[in-house]
Every structure is written in C-alpha cells, then in structure tokens.
C-alpha cells in the first residue's frame, strides 16, 4: 500500500472546504493529490471538472465523495469499478436501494467503503454510549432546531427529491441515536411539514420505538432563528444524560463531563486509514433506514413556501 495514501476530494463545496481538506492536510496517513468539481478548485493539486476524466487520466487515489446524496450513486459505482477505496459523506445515498447497491459493488470489487456519519465521531458520543450501556433507558428526546438560511445558504439541492430537507441535519441526530442505543429501532409515527414549493420537509416530528420498547421523540425544525439547538436527552433510572451541540458536550444530571475537543473529521480520516489498512469496510445504514421509514409512514402537511 502506498503511504501516505493518495486521496482525491470530489465535490468542492462547503463540507469539503470546511472539514475534508483541513482533515486531510492534518493527517500524515493521507496526501491530497487531486480535486474534482465542476466549479470549485483546490490550490496546489491537479483539478478536474469531470469525474470520468479524473478516473481515466488522474492520479491513482482513494476518493472522498463530498457531493450531495442524490448524485452520489453514479460516482460511487464508477469509483468502485475503477478499484478506488471510497469514503462517502452522509447521508450515504438518496435511497436504501442505492446504498445497498454501493455496498454490494464494493464488496464484489474488494475495495474499502466507508459510509461516514460524522456526528458519531463527536467527542461526547463514545462516553455517552459507555454511560448508557447496561442501564435501563426510560425515554429519549431529540431536539434539532436550526436556521436553514444560516447553515445552507444557496443550497438548492436540499429542497429537491433526494435532498432530505430537514433530515439532512436530522439524520445526524439519528446517527448518534443508533450509535448510543444499538438494537432494533423503528418509526412509529411521523409528521413532515413540506413547503408548498419544495419536495422535502422543513420540519418533522417523529415518534420512534427503540430497544426494549424505549420511546424516542424527535423534533427537527429548520425555521428556528433563536438559540440553535442540537440536543439529545436520555432519561435513565432517575438520571438524565444530555448530549448538546450535536455531541460536542455532555452533561450527566446537569453536571458537565469533560469529553475533550471537537474531533469529528480527524476521527473520520483516522478510521478511513485503518479501514484501508485492514482492507475492511464500514457502512451502517441504520440512520438512513429510520429516515426512509419516516418518509414512508409520515403524514405530509403543506406549509408556507420557502424563500431563501
Ligand atoms: P455544497 O456546499 O452544495 O457542496 C456540494 C458540492 O458538490 C458542490 O459544491 C458541487 O460542486 C458538487 N456537486 C456535484 N453535483 C452536484 C449537484 N447535482 N448539485 C449540487 N452540487 C453538486 O454541499 P455541502 O454542504 O458541502 O454538502 C455535501 C454533503 O456533505 C451532503 O451530503 C451534506 O449532507 C454533507 N455534509 C454537509 C455539512 C455542512 O455543514 N454543510 C456537514 C456535514 C456533512 P461543483 O458545482 O463544483 O461540482
């Protein structure tokens, strides 16, 4: 295996610039050797505007796919067919069928597939999982409320079919939920508020049933201009565990627990290197399944059109 591992970033948008490029630069196991994007470019490496041209003429490299989920299948299958190890952003694909096709192709080709869930690498998640392990859980409440205009300016794809709407951030909560409470989980009821000019919801309320019948309530809202909130509260035998700021902070019975600094994308690239070294894959579809079930079982309500 070549070391450091050559890697190309595909889809030079917000998350590629904010997180992937710095995480790659800070990780001695990787070396950025190319970028592929129709509009965005990265200084200091060859840039390609066409993915096929990159695969045919560019350097041999692992691929980090940072494009939106609805356009991930085609590129993922081409990368796998070209024998490239592959990291994909969350949500891993637009549908369960698509991600299962990607997983099967990676297995057949013998390449590493890492379907990332960045929120699972937030520093409070592992300590929360350890604290909850073996305890009887009474209830879980998820509150994920943010201002879409602040966090997703100009991103039209989130409102298109396959764009997930408020489930784009909401699936991060579901990825933490399914990590800290492993076991079967299903959606009981869902209400999806869909702006009349959009294909995807701007708000959602879910009731889920977790392991041993634990009731889980989730409220996702993208119209929230006040305090931005990404919280998961768990009641367990008279104690309360609270994950805040998307898993960056942890309190037990109101007392803060020191969980260390932010570590999401550094953790993702450490794990990708380990998976490549082990010739292994990691692609958990549980959060996407909950999301898909919410769309299947959910009652859709038309709400005011969205203006960006
Ligand atoms: P973004 O800013 O819109 O960037 C995505 C890039 O993908 C675009 O800049 C575009 O670059 C490329 N692309 C290729 N085909 C496209 C198409 N049909 N429509 C739109 N863009 C296309 O989005 P992002 O926020 O980086 O999100 C990308 C993925 O990362 C999503 O799955 C998202 O859930 C995930 N993510 C985002 C964040 C965040 O804070 N934004 C955090 C964690 C994860 P070219 O036009 O140059 O090809």
XYZ file of C-alpha atoms and ligand atoms in Angstrom:
356
model
C 0.000 0.000 0.000
C 1.290 3.453 -0.937
C 1.960 5.665 2.090
C 0.767 8.318 2.617
C -2.436 7.210 0.914
C -3.186 9.417 -2.119
C -6.712 10.823 -1.918
C -8.887 12.978 -4.183
C -11.722 15.172 -2.921
C -14.797 15.191 -5.153
C -17.391 17.987 -4.870
C -15.528 21.045 -3.630
C -18.345 22.696 -1.697
C -18.948 23.710 1.915
C -18.098 20.484 3.711
C -15.089 19.731 1.519
C -13.609 23.166 2.263
C -14.668 23.403 5.932
C -13.687 19.894 7.007
C -12.281 17.397 4.475
C -9.397 19.465 3.126
C -8.171 20.545 6.609
C -8.588 16.999 7.993
C -6.598 15.502 5.103
C -3.892 18.170 5.466
C -3.583 17.363 9.181
C -3.408 13.568 8.752
C 0.003 12.093 7.900
C -1.629 8.940 6.529
C -3.107 10.892 3.587
C -1.847 13.126 0.806
C -4.258 15.161 -1.300
C -3.408 14.512 -4.957
C -6.426 15.866 -6.876
C -9.758 17.658 -6.658
C -12.789 17.040 -8.843
C -15.508 19.674 -9.088
C -17.404 21.451 -11.835
C -16.890 24.880 -10.266
C -14.739 24.634 -7.152
C -10.961 24.238 -7.262
C -8.241 23.446 -4.737
C -4.833 25.143 -4.996
C -1.695 23.058 -5.325
C -3.162 19.895 -6.869
C -4.454 18.927 -10.309
C -8.121 19.910 -10.678
C -10.647 18.048 -12.821
C -14.114 19.232 -13.772
C -15.217 15.795 -14.919
C -15.216 12.661 -12.754
C -14.761 10.261 -15.694
C -11.716 12.233 -16.858
C -10.282 12.110 -13.344
C -10.683 8.324 -13.193
C -9.189 7.844 -16.658
C -6.372 10.391 -16.588
C -5.852 11.474 -12.982
C -3.600 10.012 -10.305
C -4.436 6.672 -8.684
C -6.120 7.745 -5.467
C -8.748 6.929 -2.903
C -11.880 9.032 -3.377
C -13.687 11.212 -0.811
C -17.149 11.900 -2.262
C -18.472 15.180 -0.853
C -21.246 15.710 -3.402
C -24.934 15.809 -2.384
C -26.594 12.410 -1.792
C -28.849 12.448 -4.852
C -25.826 12.446 -7.197
C -23.657 10.007 -5.272
C -24.634 6.622 -6.745
C -23.189 7.065 -10.210
C -19.839 8.417 -8.999
C -19.599 5.825 -6.231
C -20.146 2.934 -8.637
C -17.617 4.357 -11.112
C -15.016 4.818 -8.373
C -15.564 1.273 -7.127
C -15.379 -0.135 -10.677
C -12.045 1.671 -11.036
C -10.812 -0.076 -7.880
C -10.713 3.066 -5.731
C -11.165 2.953 -1.964
C -14.125 5.183 -1.224
C -15.259 7.496 1.557
C -18.748 8.974 1.236
C -20.380 11.842 3.101
C -23.653 11.397 4.925
C -26.439 10.699 4.013
C -24.738 7.830 2.149
C -27.194 7.874 -0.785
C -30.646 9.102 -1.740
C -32.326 5.751 -1.041
C -31.777 2.454 0.750
C -31.679 0.676 -2.595
C -28.851 2.922 -3.781
C -26.659 2.403 -0.730
C -27.250 -1.336 -0.824
C -26.136 -1.322 -4.468
C -22.986 0.602 -3.483
C -22.239 -1.768 -0.586
C -22.653 -4.830 -2.798
C -20.435 -3.355 -5.528
C -17.684 -2.501 -3.022
C -17.814 -5.998 -1.567
C -17.575 -7.598 -5.014
C -14.710 -5.342 -6.073
C -12.839 -5.790 -2.780
C -12.419 -2.057 -2.198
C -12.801 -0.271 1.129
C -16.112 1.563 1.513
C -16.531 3.972 4.425
C -20.033 5.466 4.654
C -19.313 8.175 7.206
C -21.542 9.522 9.962
C -19.535 12.490 11.171
C -21.681 13.090 14.250
C -20.733 9.666 15.600
C -17.164 10.994 15.924
C -18.270 13.941 18.073
C -16.360 13.696 21.363
C -19.339 13.152 23.694
C -20.811 10.234 21.743
C -18.498 7.420 22.890
C -18.661 8.465 26.587
C -22.458 8.731 26.318
C -22.665 5.255 24.792
C -20.465 3.849 27.562
C -22.569 5.520 30.293
C -25.817 4.222 28.785
C -24.544 0.692 28.253
C -26.267 -1.706 30.647
C -28.685 0.940 32.001
C -32.448 0.727 31.665
C -33.482 3.637 29.446
C -36.836 5.291 30.149
C -37.068 7.783 27.274
C -35.114 9.741 24.680
C -35.921 13.245 23.408
C -34.175 14.725 20.382
C -34.369 18.459 19.674
C -32.637 19.505 16.446
C -33.585 23.100 15.623
C -31.537 25.352 13.377
C -31.859 28.116 10.823
C -31.539 26.721 7.295
C -30.824 30.187 5.894
C -27.785 30.455 8.148
C -26.312 26.966 7.595
C -27.302 26.131 3.994
C -27.339 29.400 2.039
C -27.871 28.880 -1.674
C -28.010 25.068 -1.450
C -30.968 24.308 -3.705
C -30.305 20.550 -3.758
C -31.628 20.175 -0.183
C -35.137 21.035 -1.436
C -35.067 18.675 -4.427
C -36.123 14.991 -4.412
C -33.324 13.066 -2.687
C -32.160 16.222 -0.891
C -33.557 15.177 2.519
C -34.684 18.668 3.595
C -34.553 18.982 7.387
C -33.436 15.351 7.548
C -30.058 16.486 6.165
C -29.158 17.681 9.691
C -31.786 15.451 11.336
C -30.059 12.301 10.124
C -27.043 13.379 12.185
C -29.210 13.041 15.300
C -30.424 9.649 14.067
C -26.806 8.562 13.528
C -25.982 9.413 17.163
C -29.200 7.792 18.396
C -28.486 4.491 16.636
C -24.883 4.580 17.912
C -25.646 5.190 21.604
C -28.719 2.912 21.632
C -27.754 -0.064 19.485
C -30.524 -2.537 18.704
C -33.749 -2.516 16.799
C -35.456 0.839 16.321
C -38.458 1.754 14.239
C -40.524 4.821 13.413
C -43.994 4.714 14.984
C -45.442 7.963 13.633
C -44.094 10.923 11.681
C -45.357 14.314 10.584
C -43.468 16.027 7.793
C -44.013 19.736 7.061
C -43.210 20.363 3.408
C -43.089 23.910 1.971
C -45.527 24.123 -0.924
C -42.700 24.980 -3.363
C -40.307 22.225 -2.186
C -40.032 18.436 -2.437
C -38.536 17.916 1.021
C -39.607 18.806 4.580
C -38.593 21.919 6.518
C -39.865 20.452 9.785
C -40.551 16.957 11.116
C -41.796 15.342 14.309
C -41.072 11.648 14.793
C -42.069 9.112 17.389
C -39.860 6.044 17.395
C -39.641 2.865 19.417
C -36.168 1.800 20.423
C -34.604 -1.267 22.020
C -36.793 -2.821 24.768
C -39.641 -0.519 23.733
C -37.899 2.744 24.700
C -39.996 5.712 23.482
C -37.993 8.185 21.393
C -39.376 11.596 20.380
C -37.618 13.747 17.802
C -38.378 17.302 16.655
C -36.465 18.654 13.662
C -37.040 22.262 12.637
C -35.187 24.279 10.018
C -37.074 27.551 10.649
C -35.535 28.200 14.038
C -33.869 31.602 14.338
C -33.285 31.576 18.102
C -30.768 29.528 20.029
C -29.517 26.862 17.635
C -30.151 23.530 19.345
C -28.792 20.052 18.605
C -29.652 18.119 21.799
C -30.359 14.531 22.774
C -31.710 13.988 26.301
C -31.927 10.497 27.780
C -33.807 9.638 30.986
C -32.462 6.510 32.661
C -33.498 5.343 36.124
C -33.913 8.817 37.594
C -30.761 10.159 35.939
C -30.528 12.376 32.894
C -27.837 12.312 30.224
C -27.763 15.236 27.799
C -25.718 15.465 24.623
C -25.590 19.058 23.361
C -24.218 20.898 20.335
C -24.534 17.797 18.170
C -22.445 15.647 20.521
C -19.757 18.193 21.390
C -20.888 18.467 25.032
C -22.128 16.003 27.648
C -23.836 16.531 30.976
C -24.967 13.891 33.464
C -27.649 15.104 35.887
C -26.742 18.650 34.873
C -23.021 18.275 35.639
C -20.699 18.796 32.653
C -18.397 15.913 31.719
C -15.025 16.750 30.117
C -15.078 14.966 26.758
C -12.185 16.764 25.054
C -12.088 18.905 21.933
C -14.002 18.622 18.638
C -12.745 15.593 16.698
C -15.262 14.657 14.016
C -13.359 14.794 10.724
C -9.952 13.950 12.215
C -11.669 10.831 13.557
C -13.236 10.083 10.193
C -9.876 10.153 8.375
C -8.155 8.080 11.111
C -10.893 5.475 10.670
C -10.612 5.594 6.866
C -6.862 4.901 7.102
C -7.492 1.991 9.498
C -10.165 0.526 7.205
C -7.894 0.775 4.159
C -5.028 -0.874 6.073
C -7.339 -3.710 7.152
C -8.970 -3.965 3.684
C -12.298 -3.598 5.528
C -15.474 -1.546 5.060
C -17.866 0.302 7.378
C -21.297 1.181 6.027
C -24.104 1.258 8.602
C -27.464 2.095 7.034
C -29.496 2.283 10.276
C -29.867 6.116 10.304
C -30.899 6.155 6.635
C -33.462 3.411 7.302
C -35.143 5.497 10.037
C -35.208 8.446 7.678
C -36.674 6.376 4.853
C -39.303 4.936 7.210
C -40.291 8.441 8.314
C -40.891 9.338 4.672
C -42.848 6.071 4.156
C -45.069 6.284 7.212
C -45.173 10.054 7.626
C -48.164 12.308 7.185
C -47.173 15.168 4.920
C -48.518 18.650 5.641
C -48.078 21.505 3.170
C -46.708 24.664 4.816
C -45.766 28.150 3.599
C -43.427 28.268 0.595
C -39.742 28.598 1.399
C -37.921 31.728 0.308
C -34.138 31.601 0.747
P -22.461 22.022 -1.152
O -21.807 23.183 -0.455
O -23.616 22.270 -2.020
O -21.298 21.272 -1.922
C -21.509 20.115 -2.683
C -20.671 20.195 -3.929
O -20.942 19.047 -4.733
C -20.996 21.394 -4.768
O -20.137 22.475 -4.447
C -20.817 20.922 -6.187
O -19.546 21.323 -6.644
C -20.828 19.392 -6.109
N -21.946 18.836 -6.886
C -21.870 17.890 -7.834
N -23.056 17.625 -8.386
C -23.918 18.443 -7.773
C -25.316 18.645 -7.922
N -26.059 17.959 -8.801
N -25.901 19.571 -7.132
C -25.176 20.285 -6.235
N -23.845 20.132 -6.067
C -23.225 19.209 -6.827
O -22.945 20.949 -0.079
P -22.236 20.551 1.290
O -22.833 21.344 2.394
O -20.775 20.560 1.140
O -22.817 19.079 1.463
C -22.322 17.997 0.709
C -22.562 16.729 1.502
O -21.879 16.853 2.766
C -24.043 16.493 1.835
O -24.338 15.126 1.757
C -24.176 17.002 3.266
O -25.199 16.346 3.993
C -22.795 16.643 3.824
N -22.419 17.455 4.982
C -22.547 18.825 4.949
C -22.241 19.555 6.098
C -22.333 21.054 6.123
O -22.152 21.654 7.199
N -22.601 21.744 5.027
C -21.803 18.912 7.251
C -21.627 17.541 7.217
C -21.950 16.822 6.081
P -19.367 21.680 -8.208
O -20.551 22.522 -8.606
O -18.086 22.432 -8.230
O -19.333 20.359 -8.907
